[in-house]
């Protein structure tokens, strides 16, 4: 059994190394491996880090050329997001399919008062600007995730994080973003900390809302057809 696990890991590494593209933030999926490799990568990301897996499993293989197109598209989305939203951290990360996606992190201090989930005026302004990005990129699926620090109990933190994520989604919808663009709006309480809860600075980082923009089925199909702009 140990030998089999070792061989499987070796295969995963070989596949990833063999399929990595020159597009820095593009896909790691190569021609032929497609959805299978994407599933392997998603599984590794989900189990071996504190991140939450983003993106539903896809039903078709994604070639290297299509992955490059998606990577370039997400680079544009990240640049547009960074230009439109001042009070957030914008990153390019990898989704469950091994494809490039955009991660936007809001410090909850910029969004909510302590223990509350109603949005302040500054947050509404930022989200209004972000809504423009989403409407300009309707082929991006969106997940919104809320988190808290470890202060308090799960009975308090879990619904608070859910309500904060939902507040963000509802405001974006009120700004004209189609509700169908949001695939998952979830609260995770104090799970998946990104910093040390033993310090005030760490707790502040853990109180956050993360928004992910990733390739929809329509974007993947367009990339496979070579028509994605």
PDB file of C-alpha atoms in Angstrom:
ATOM      1  CA  UNK A   1       0.000   0.000   0.000  1.00  0.00           C
ATOM      2  CA  UNK A   2       2.830   2.391   0.892  1.00  0.00           C
ATOM      3  CA  UNK A   3       4.519   1.566  -2.395  1.00  0.00           C
ATOM      4  CA  UNK A   4       1.306   2.255  -4.291  1.00  0.00           C
ATOM      5  CA  UNK A   5       0.892   5.645  -2.554  1.00  0.00           C
ATOM      6  CA  UNK A   6       4.467   6.521  -3.440  1.00  0.00           C
ATOM      7  CA  UNK A   7       3.935   5.598  -7.080  1.00  0.00           C
ATOM      8  CA  UNK A   8       0.737   7.645  -7.206  1.00  0.00           C
ATOM      9  CA  UNK A   9       2.474  10.680  -5.761  1.00  0.00           C
ATOM     10  CA  UNK A  10       5.288  10.252  -8.257  1.00  0.00           C
ATOM     11  CA  UNK A  11       2.794  10.104 -11.091  1.00  0.00           C
ATOM     12  CA  UNK A  12       1.104  13.293  -9.877  1.00  0.00           C
ATOM     13  CA  UNK A  13       4.430  15.114  -9.714  1.00  0.00           C
ATOM     14  CA  UNK A  14       5.409  13.883 -13.159  1.00  0.00           C
ATOM     15  CA  UNK A  15       2.095  14.943 -14.643  1.00  0.00           C
ATOM     16  CA  UNK A  16       2.260  18.393 -13.092  1.00  0.00           C
ATOM     17  CA  UNK A  17       5.863  18.982 -14.082  1.00  0.00           C
ATOM     18  CA  UNK A  18       5.246  17.684 -17.585  1.00  0.00           C
ATOM     19  CA  UNK A  19       2.193  19.857 -18.162  1.00  0.00           C
ATOM     20  CA  UNK A  20       3.210  23.151 -16.594  1.00  0.00           C
ATOM     21  CA  UNK A  21       2.866  26.003 -19.046  1.00  0.00           C
ATOM     22  CA  UNK A  22       4.936  29.116 -19.613  1.00  0.00           C
ATOM     23  CA  UNK A  23       1.934  31.286 -18.747  1.00  0.00           C
ATOM     24  CA  UNK A  24       2.815  32.171 -15.176  1.00  0.00           C
ATOM     25  CA  UNK A  25      -0.719  32.300 -13.860  1.00  0.00           C
ATOM     26  CA  UNK A  26      -2.219  29.887 -16.357  1.00  0.00           C
ATOM     27  CA  UNK A  27      -3.306  26.300 -15.988  1.00  0.00           C
ATOM     28  CA  UNK A  28      -1.166  23.348 -15.004  1.00  0.00           C
ATOM     29  CA  UNK A  29      -3.408  21.099 -17.092  1.00  0.00           C
ATOM     30  CA  UNK A  30      -1.849  19.754 -20.282  1.00  0.00           C
ATOM     31  CA  UNK A  31      -3.206  18.213 -23.445  1.00  0.00           C
ATOM     32  CA  UNK A  32      -4.674  14.754 -22.856  1.00  0.00           C
ATOM     33  CA  UNK A  33      -4.589  14.806 -19.043  1.00  0.00           C
ATOM     34  CA  UNK A  34      -7.446  17.249 -18.779  1.00  0.00           C
ATOM     35  CA  UNK A  35     -10.009  16.887 -16.059  1.00  0.00           C
ATOM     36  CA  UNK A  36      -8.195  13.948 -14.467  1.00  0.00           C
ATOM     37  CA  UNK A  37      -5.126  16.029 -13.648  1.00  0.00           C
ATOM     38  CA  UNK A  38      -7.361  18.878 -12.573  1.00  0.00           C
ATOM     39  CA  UNK A  39      -9.061  16.546 -10.095  1.00  0.00           C
ATOM     40  CA  UNK A  40      -5.703  15.412  -8.714  1.00  0.00           C
ATOM     41  CA  UNK A  41      -4.505  18.985  -8.265  1.00  0.00           C
ATOM     42  CA  UNK A  42      -7.762  20.046  -6.668  1.00  0.00           C
ATOM     43  CA  UNK A  43      -7.520  17.175  -4.233  1.00  0.00           C
ATOM     44  CA  UNK A  44      -3.954  18.088  -3.300  1.00  0.00           C
ATOM     45  CA  UNK A  45      -4.848  21.747  -2.840  1.00  0.00           C
ATOM     46  CA  UNK A  46      -7.875  20.895  -0.739  1.00  0.00           C
ATOM     47  CA  UNK A  47      -6.203  18.436   1.612  1.00  0.00           C
ATOM     48  CA  UNK A  48      -2.694  19.793   1.948  1.00  0.00           C
ATOM     49  CA  UNK A  49      -3.365  23.460   2.637  1.00  0.00           C
ATOM     50  CA  UNK A  50      -5.717  25.621   4.650  1.00  0.00           C
ATOM     51  CA  UNK A  51      -7.443  26.842   1.506  1.00  0.00           C
ATOM     52  CA  UNK A  52     -10.927  25.776   0.498  1.00  0.00           C
ATOM     53  CA  UNK A  53     -11.251  24.102  -2.885  1.00  0.00           C
ATOM     54  CA  UNK A  54     -12.724  26.459  -5.483  1.00  0.00           C
ATOM     55  CA  UNK A  55     -14.497  25.435  -8.670  1.00  0.00           C
ATOM     56  CA  UNK A  56     -16.753  22.514  -9.519  1.00  0.00           C
ATOM     57  CA  UNK A  57     -15.414  19.461 -11.308  1.00  0.00           C
ATOM     58  CA  UNK A  58     -15.500  19.879 -15.074  1.00  0.00           C
ATOM     59  CA  UNK A  59     -16.757  17.263 -17.470  1.00  0.00           C
ATOM     60  CA  UNK A  60     -14.225  17.708 -20.268  1.00  0.00           C
ATOM     61  CA  UNK A  61     -10.468  17.793 -20.669  1.00  0.00           C
ATOM     62  CA  UNK A  62      -8.775  21.176 -20.892  1.00  0.00           C
ATOM     63  CA  UNK A  63      -5.828  21.375 -23.223  1.00  0.00           C
ATOM     64  CA  UNK A  64      -2.707  23.429 -22.599  1.00  0.00           C
ATOM     65  CA  UNK A  65      -3.746  26.016 -25.178  1.00  0.00           C
ATOM     66  CA  UNK A  66      -7.150  26.460 -23.554  1.00  0.00           C
ATOM     67  CA  UNK A  67      -5.516  26.701 -20.147  1.00  0.00           C
ATOM     68  CA  UNK A  68      -3.238  29.459 -21.406  1.00  0.00           C
ATOM     69  CA  UNK A  69      -6.221  31.400 -22.710  1.00  0.00           C
ATOM     70  CA  UNK A  70      -7.951  31.101 -19.339  1.00  0.00           C
ATOM     71  CA  UNK A  71      -4.745  32.178 -17.577  1.00  0.00           C
ATOM     72  CA  UNK A  72      -4.467  35.282 -19.748  1.00  0.00           C
ATOM     73  CA  UNK A  73      -8.156  36.040 -19.208  1.00  0.00           C
ATOM     74  CA  UNK A  74      -7.745  35.800 -15.431  1.00  0.00           C
ATOM     75  CA  UNK A  75      -4.678  38.047 -15.558  1.00  0.00           C
ATOM     76  CA  UNK A  76      -6.902  40.692 -17.168  1.00  0.00           C
ATOM     77  CA  UNK A  77      -9.634  40.133 -14.583  1.00  0.00           C
ATOM     78  CA  UNK A  78      -7.095  40.472 -11.747  1.00  0.00           C
ATOM     79  CA  UNK A  79      -5.716  43.711 -13.200  1.00  0.00           C
ATOM     80  CA  UNK A  80      -9.220  45.133 -13.661  1.00  0.00           C
ATOM     81  CA  UNK A  81     -10.175  44.144 -10.117  1.00  0.00           C
ATOM     82  CA  UNK A  82      -7.055  45.727  -8.620  1.00  0.00           C
ATOM     83  CA  UNK A  83      -7.762  48.949 -10.512  1.00  0.00           C
ATOM     84  CA  UNK A  84     -11.416  49.101  -9.450  1.00  0.00           C
ATOM     85  CA  UNK A  85     -11.194  47.957  -5.810  1.00  0.00           C
ATOM     86  CA  UNK A  86      -8.758  49.841  -3.595  1.00  0.00           C
ATOM     87  CA  UNK A  87      -9.404  48.265  -0.173  1.00  0.00           C
ATOM     88  CA  UNK A  88      -8.717  44.628  -0.946  1.00  0.00           C
ATOM     89  CA  UNK A  89      -5.894  42.234  -1.724  1.00  0.00           C
ATOM     90  CA  UNK A  90      -6.022  40.754  -5.232  1.00  0.00           C
ATOM     91  CA  UNK A  91      -4.181  37.521  -6.061  1.00  0.00           C
ATOM     92  CA  UNK A  92      -4.111  34.945  -8.844  1.00  0.00           C
ATOM     93  CA  UNK A  93      -4.423  31.410  -7.464  1.00  0.00           C
ATOM     94  CA  UNK A  94      -5.378  27.944  -8.741  1.00  0.00           C
ATOM     95  CA  UNK A  95      -8.836  26.395  -8.633  1.00  0.00           C
ATOM     96  CA  UNK A  96      -9.867  22.751  -8.172  1.00  0.00           C
ATOM     97  CA  UNK A  97      -9.383  22.087 -11.877  1.00  0.00           C
ATOM     98  CA  UNK A  98      -5.810  23.372 -11.933  1.00  0.00           C
ATOM     99  CA  UNK A  99      -6.956  26.526 -13.727  1.00  0.00           C
ATOM    100  CA  UNK A 100      -6.048  30.110 -12.918  1.00  0.00           C
ATOM    101  CA  UNK A 101      -8.574  32.053 -10.856  1.00  0.00           C
ATOM    102  CA  UNK A 102      -8.697  35.395  -9.043  1.00  0.00           C
ATOM    103  CA  UNK A 103      -8.899  35.717  -5.255  1.00  0.00           C
ATOM    104  CA  UNK A 104     -10.056  38.963  -3.660  1.00  0.00           C
ATOM    105  CA  UNK A 105      -9.652  39.328   0.124  1.00  0.00           C
ATOM    106  CA  UNK A 106     -11.418  41.990   2.174  1.00  0.00           C
ATOM    107  CA  UNK A 107     -10.390  42.600   5.782  1.00  0.00           C
ATOM    108  CA  UNK A 108     -13.663  42.383   7.720  1.00  0.00           C
ATOM    109  CA  UNK A 109     -12.649  45.606   9.458  1.00  0.00           C
ATOM    110  CA  UNK A 110     -13.139  47.323   6.114  1.00  0.00           C
ATOM    111  CA  UNK A 111     -16.569  45.752   5.711  1.00  0.00           C
ATOM    112  CA  UNK A 112     -18.276  45.319   9.063  1.00  0.00           C
ATOM    113  CA  UNK A 113     -18.424  46.547  12.625  1.00  0.00           C
ATOM    114  CA  UNK A 114     -17.435  44.064  15.326  1.00  0.00           C
ATOM    115  CA  UNK A 115     -19.997  41.298  15.599  1.00  0.00           C
ATOM    116  CA  UNK A 116     -22.155  42.794  12.826  1.00  0.00           C
ATOM    117  CA  UNK A 117     -22.842  41.883   9.231  1.00  0.00           C
ATOM    118  CA  UNK A 118     -24.323  45.094   7.864  1.00  0.00           C
ATOM    119  CA  UNK A 119     -22.049  46.812   5.323  1.00  0.00           C
ATOM    120  CA  UNK A 120     -20.595  50.260   5.959  1.00  0.00           C
ATOM    121  CA  UNK A 121     -20.629  53.063   3.381  1.00  0.00           C
ATOM    122  CA  UNK A 122     -17.002  52.569   2.335  1.00  0.00           C
ATOM    123  CA  UNK A 123     -17.551  48.853   1.775  1.00  0.00           C
ATOM    124  CA  UNK A 124     -20.616  49.543  -0.348  1.00  0.00           C
ATOM    125  CA  UNK A 125     -18.557  51.864  -2.527  1.00  0.00           C
ATOM    126  CA  UNK A 126     -15.861  49.203  -3.013  1.00  0.00           C
ATOM    127  CA  UNK A 127     -18.441  46.524  -3.747  1.00  0.00           C
ATOM    128  CA  UNK A 128     -20.212  48.789  -6.209  1.00  0.00           C
ATOM    129  CA  UNK A 129     -16.926  49.162  -8.099  1.00  0.00           C
ATOM    130  CA  UNK A 130     -16.329  45.425  -7.878  1.00  0.00           C
ATOM    131  CA  UNK A 131     -19.816  44.785  -9.272  1.00  0.00           C
ATOM    132  CA  UNK A 132     -18.679  46.498 -12.453  1.00  0.00           C
ATOM    133  CA  UNK A 133     -15.865  43.945 -12.765  1.00  0.00           C
ATOM    134  CA  UNK A 134     -18.285  41.046 -12.326  1.00  0.00           C
ATOM    135  CA  UNK A 135     -20.741  42.433 -14.866  1.00  0.00           C
ATOM    136  CA  UNK A 136     -17.897  42.959 -17.342  1.00  0.00           C
ATOM    137  CA  UNK A 137     -16.847  39.326 -16.845  1.00  0.00           C
ATOM    138  CA  UNK A 138     -20.081  37.392 -16.823  1.00  0.00           C
ATOM    139  CA  UNK A 139     -18.261  34.218 -17.872  1.00  0.00           C
ATOM    140  CA  UNK A 140     -16.592  34.106 -14.439  1.00  0.00           C
ATOM    141  CA  UNK A 141     -18.285  32.041 -11.752  1.00  0.00           C
ATOM    142  CA  UNK A 142     -18.090  33.516  -8.238  1.00  0.00           C
ATOM    143  CA  UNK A 143     -17.700  32.017  -4.758  1.00  0.00           C
ATOM    144  CA  UNK A 144     -17.897  34.144  -1.596  1.00  0.00           C
ATOM    145  CA  UNK A 145     -16.521  32.860   1.708  1.00  0.00           C
ATOM    146  CA  UNK A 146     -16.702  34.442   5.154  1.00  0.00           C
ATOM    147  CA  UNK A 147     -14.315  33.724   8.040  1.00  0.00           C
ATOM    148  CA  UNK A 148     -13.815  34.856  11.636  1.00  0.00           C
ATOM    149  CA  UNK A 149     -10.992  34.656  14.158  1.00  0.00           C
ATOM    150  CA  UNK A 150     -11.047  32.068  16.956  1.00  0.00           C
ATOM    151  CA  UNK A 151     -12.535  34.450  19.516  1.00  0.00           C
ATOM    152  CA  UNK A 152     -15.993  33.286  20.562  1.00  0.00           C
ATOM    153  CA  UNK A 153     -17.769  30.000  19.954  1.00  0.00           C
ATOM    154  CA  UNK A 154     -18.749  28.264  16.746  1.00  0.00           C
ATOM    155  CA  UNK A 155     -22.364  28.991  17.634  1.00  0.00           C
ATOM    156  CA  UNK A 156     -21.538  32.687  17.172  1.00  0.00           C
ATOM    157  CA  UNK A 157     -18.812  32.582  14.533  1.00  0.00           C
ATOM    158  CA  UNK A 158     -20.390  30.201  12.038  1.00  0.00           C
ATOM    159  CA  UNK A 159     -23.640  32.121  11.446  1.00  0.00           C
ATOM    160  CA  UNK A 160     -21.774  35.460  11.618  1.00  0.00           C
ATOM    161  CA  UNK A 161     -19.384  34.407   8.855  1.00  0.00           C
ATOM    162  CA  UNK A 162     -22.293  33.077   6.782  1.00  0.00           C
ATOM    163  CA  UNK A 163     -24.265  36.306   7.206  1.00  0.00           C
ATOM    164  CA  UNK A 164     -21.252  38.411   6.229  1.00  0.00           C
ATOM    165  CA  UNK A 165     -20.682  36.387   3.054  1.00  0.00           C
ATOM    166  CA  UNK A 166     -24.385  36.636   2.278  1.00  0.00           C
ATOM    167  CA  UNK A 167     -24.384  40.413   2.841  1.00  0.00           C
ATOM    168  CA  UNK A 168     -21.642  40.798   0.252  1.00  0.00           C
ATOM    169  CA  UNK A 169     -23.501  38.619  -2.262  1.00  0.00           C
ATOM    170  CA  UNK A 170     -26.793  40.429  -1.707  1.00  0.00           C
ATOM    171  CA  UNK A 171     -25.239  43.868  -2.146  1.00  0.00           C
ATOM    172  CA  UNK A 172     -23.475  42.816  -5.338  1.00  0.00           C
ATOM    173  CA  UNK A 173     -26.787  41.472  -6.620  1.00  0.00           C
ATOM    174  CA  UNK A 174     -28.438  44.803  -5.785  1.00  0.00           C
ATOM    175  CA  UNK A 175     -25.758  46.432  -7.954  1.00  0.00           C
ATOM    176  CA  UNK A 176     -26.898  44.406 -10.945  1.00  0.00           C
ATOM    177  CA  UNK A 177     -24.713  41.287 -10.741  1.00  0.00           C
ATOM    178  CA  UNK A 178     -26.850  38.280 -11.804  1.00  0.00           C
ATOM    179  CA  UNK A 179     -27.599  35.994  -8.861  1.00  0.00           C
ATOM    180  CA  UNK A 180     -26.813  33.020 -11.110  1.00  0.00           C
ATOM    181  CA  UNK A 181     -23.169  34.132 -11.224  1.00  0.00           C
ATOM    182  CA  UNK A 182     -22.786  33.218  -7.540  1.00  0.00           C
ATOM    183  CA  UNK A 183     -22.211  29.480  -7.207  1.00  0.00           C
ATOM    184  CA  UNK A 184     -21.343  29.189  -3.512  1.00  0.00           C
ATOM    185  CA  UNK A 185     -21.874  31.716  -0.700  1.00  0.00           C
ATOM    186  CA  UNK A 186     -20.630  30.162   2.538  1.00  0.00           C
ATOM    187  CA  UNK A 187     -19.445  30.926   6.054  1.00  0.00           C
ATOM    188  CA  UNK A 188     -16.624  28.910   7.600  1.00  0.00           C
ATOM    189  CA  UNK A 189     -16.397  30.500  11.049  1.00  0.00           C
ATOM    190  CA  UNK A 190     -12.909  30.282  12.503  1.00  0.00           C
ATOM    191  CA  UNK A 191     -11.790  27.411  10.254  1.00  0.00           C
ATOM    192  CA  UNK A 192      -8.991  27.921   7.727  1.00  0.00           C
ATOM    193  CA  UNK A 193      -7.061  30.681   9.556  1.00  0.00           C
ATOM    194  CA  UNK A 194      -4.444  32.492   7.476  1.00  0.00           C
ATOM    195  CA  UNK A 195      -2.562  33.927  10.472  1.00  0.00           C
ATOM    196  CA  UNK A 196      -1.872  33.254  14.155  1.00  0.00           C
ATOM    197  CA  UNK A 197      -4.980  33.739  16.295  1.00  0.00           C
ATOM    198  CA  UNK A 198      -2.721  34.308  19.307  1.00  0.00           C
ATOM    199  CA  UNK A 199      -1.953  37.863  18.149  1.00  0.00           C
ATOM    200  CA  UNK A 200      -4.248  40.829  17.519  1.00  0.00           C
ATOM    201  CA  UNK A 201      -2.752  41.299  14.056  1.00  0.00           C
ATOM    202  CA  UNK A 202      -3.294  37.647  13.241  1.00  0.00           C
ATOM    203  CA  UNK A 203      -6.899  37.717  14.400  1.00  0.00           C
ATOM    204  CA  UNK A 204      -7.533  40.761  12.233  1.00  0.00           C
ATOM    205  CA  UNK A 205      -6.229  38.899   9.175  1.00  0.00           C
ATOM    206  CA  UNK A 206      -8.416  35.908   9.990  1.00  0.00           C
ATOM    207  CA  UNK A 207     -11.556  38.080  10.123  1.00  0.00           C
ATOM    208  CA  UNK A 208     -12.049  38.328   6.383  1.00  0.00           C
ATOM    209  CA  UNK A 209     -14.262  37.790   3.367  1.00  0.00           C
ATOM    210  CA  UNK A 210     -12.755  36.067   0.331  1.00  0.00           C
ATOM    211  CA  UNK A 211     -14.235  36.308  -3.158  1.00  0.00           C
ATOM    212  CA  UNK A 212     -13.114  33.976  -5.944  1.00  0.00           C
ATOM    213  CA  UNK A 213     -13.638  34.460  -9.680  1.00  0.00           C
ATOM    214  CA  UNK A 214     -13.035  31.277 -11.634  1.00  0.00           C
ATOM    215  CA  UNK A 215     -13.722  29.817 -15.071  1.00  0.00           C
ATOM    216  CA  UNK A 216     -17.342  28.893 -15.712  1.00  0.00           C
ATOM    217  CA  UNK A 217     -18.308  26.028 -17.999  1.00  0.00           C
ATOM    218  CA  UNK A 218     -18.988  28.630 -20.699  1.00  0.00           C
ATOM    219  CA  UNK A 219     -15.474  30.085 -20.340  1.00  0.00           C
ATOM    220  CA  UNK A 220     -13.893  26.641 -20.461  1.00  0.00           C
ATOM    221  CA  UNK A 221     -15.877  25.775 -23.577  1.00  0.00           C
ATOM    222  CA  UNK A 222     -14.859  29.039 -25.245  1.00  0.00           C
ATOM    223  CA  UNK A 223     -11.215  28.386 -24.331  1.00  0.00           C
ATOM    224  CA  UNK A 224     -11.396  24.868 -25.754  1.00  0.00           C
ATOM    225  CA  UNK A 225     -12.899  26.323 -28.948  1.00  0.00           C
ATOM    226  CA  UNK A 226     -10.155  28.957 -29.100  1.00  0.00           C
ATOM    227  CA  UNK A 227     -12.670  31.828 -28.987  1.00  0.00           C
ATOM    228  CA  UNK A 228     -12.038  33.131 -25.452  1.00  0.00           C
ATOM    229  CA  UNK A 229     -11.008  36.778 -25.484  1.00  0.00           C
TER     230      UNK A 229
END
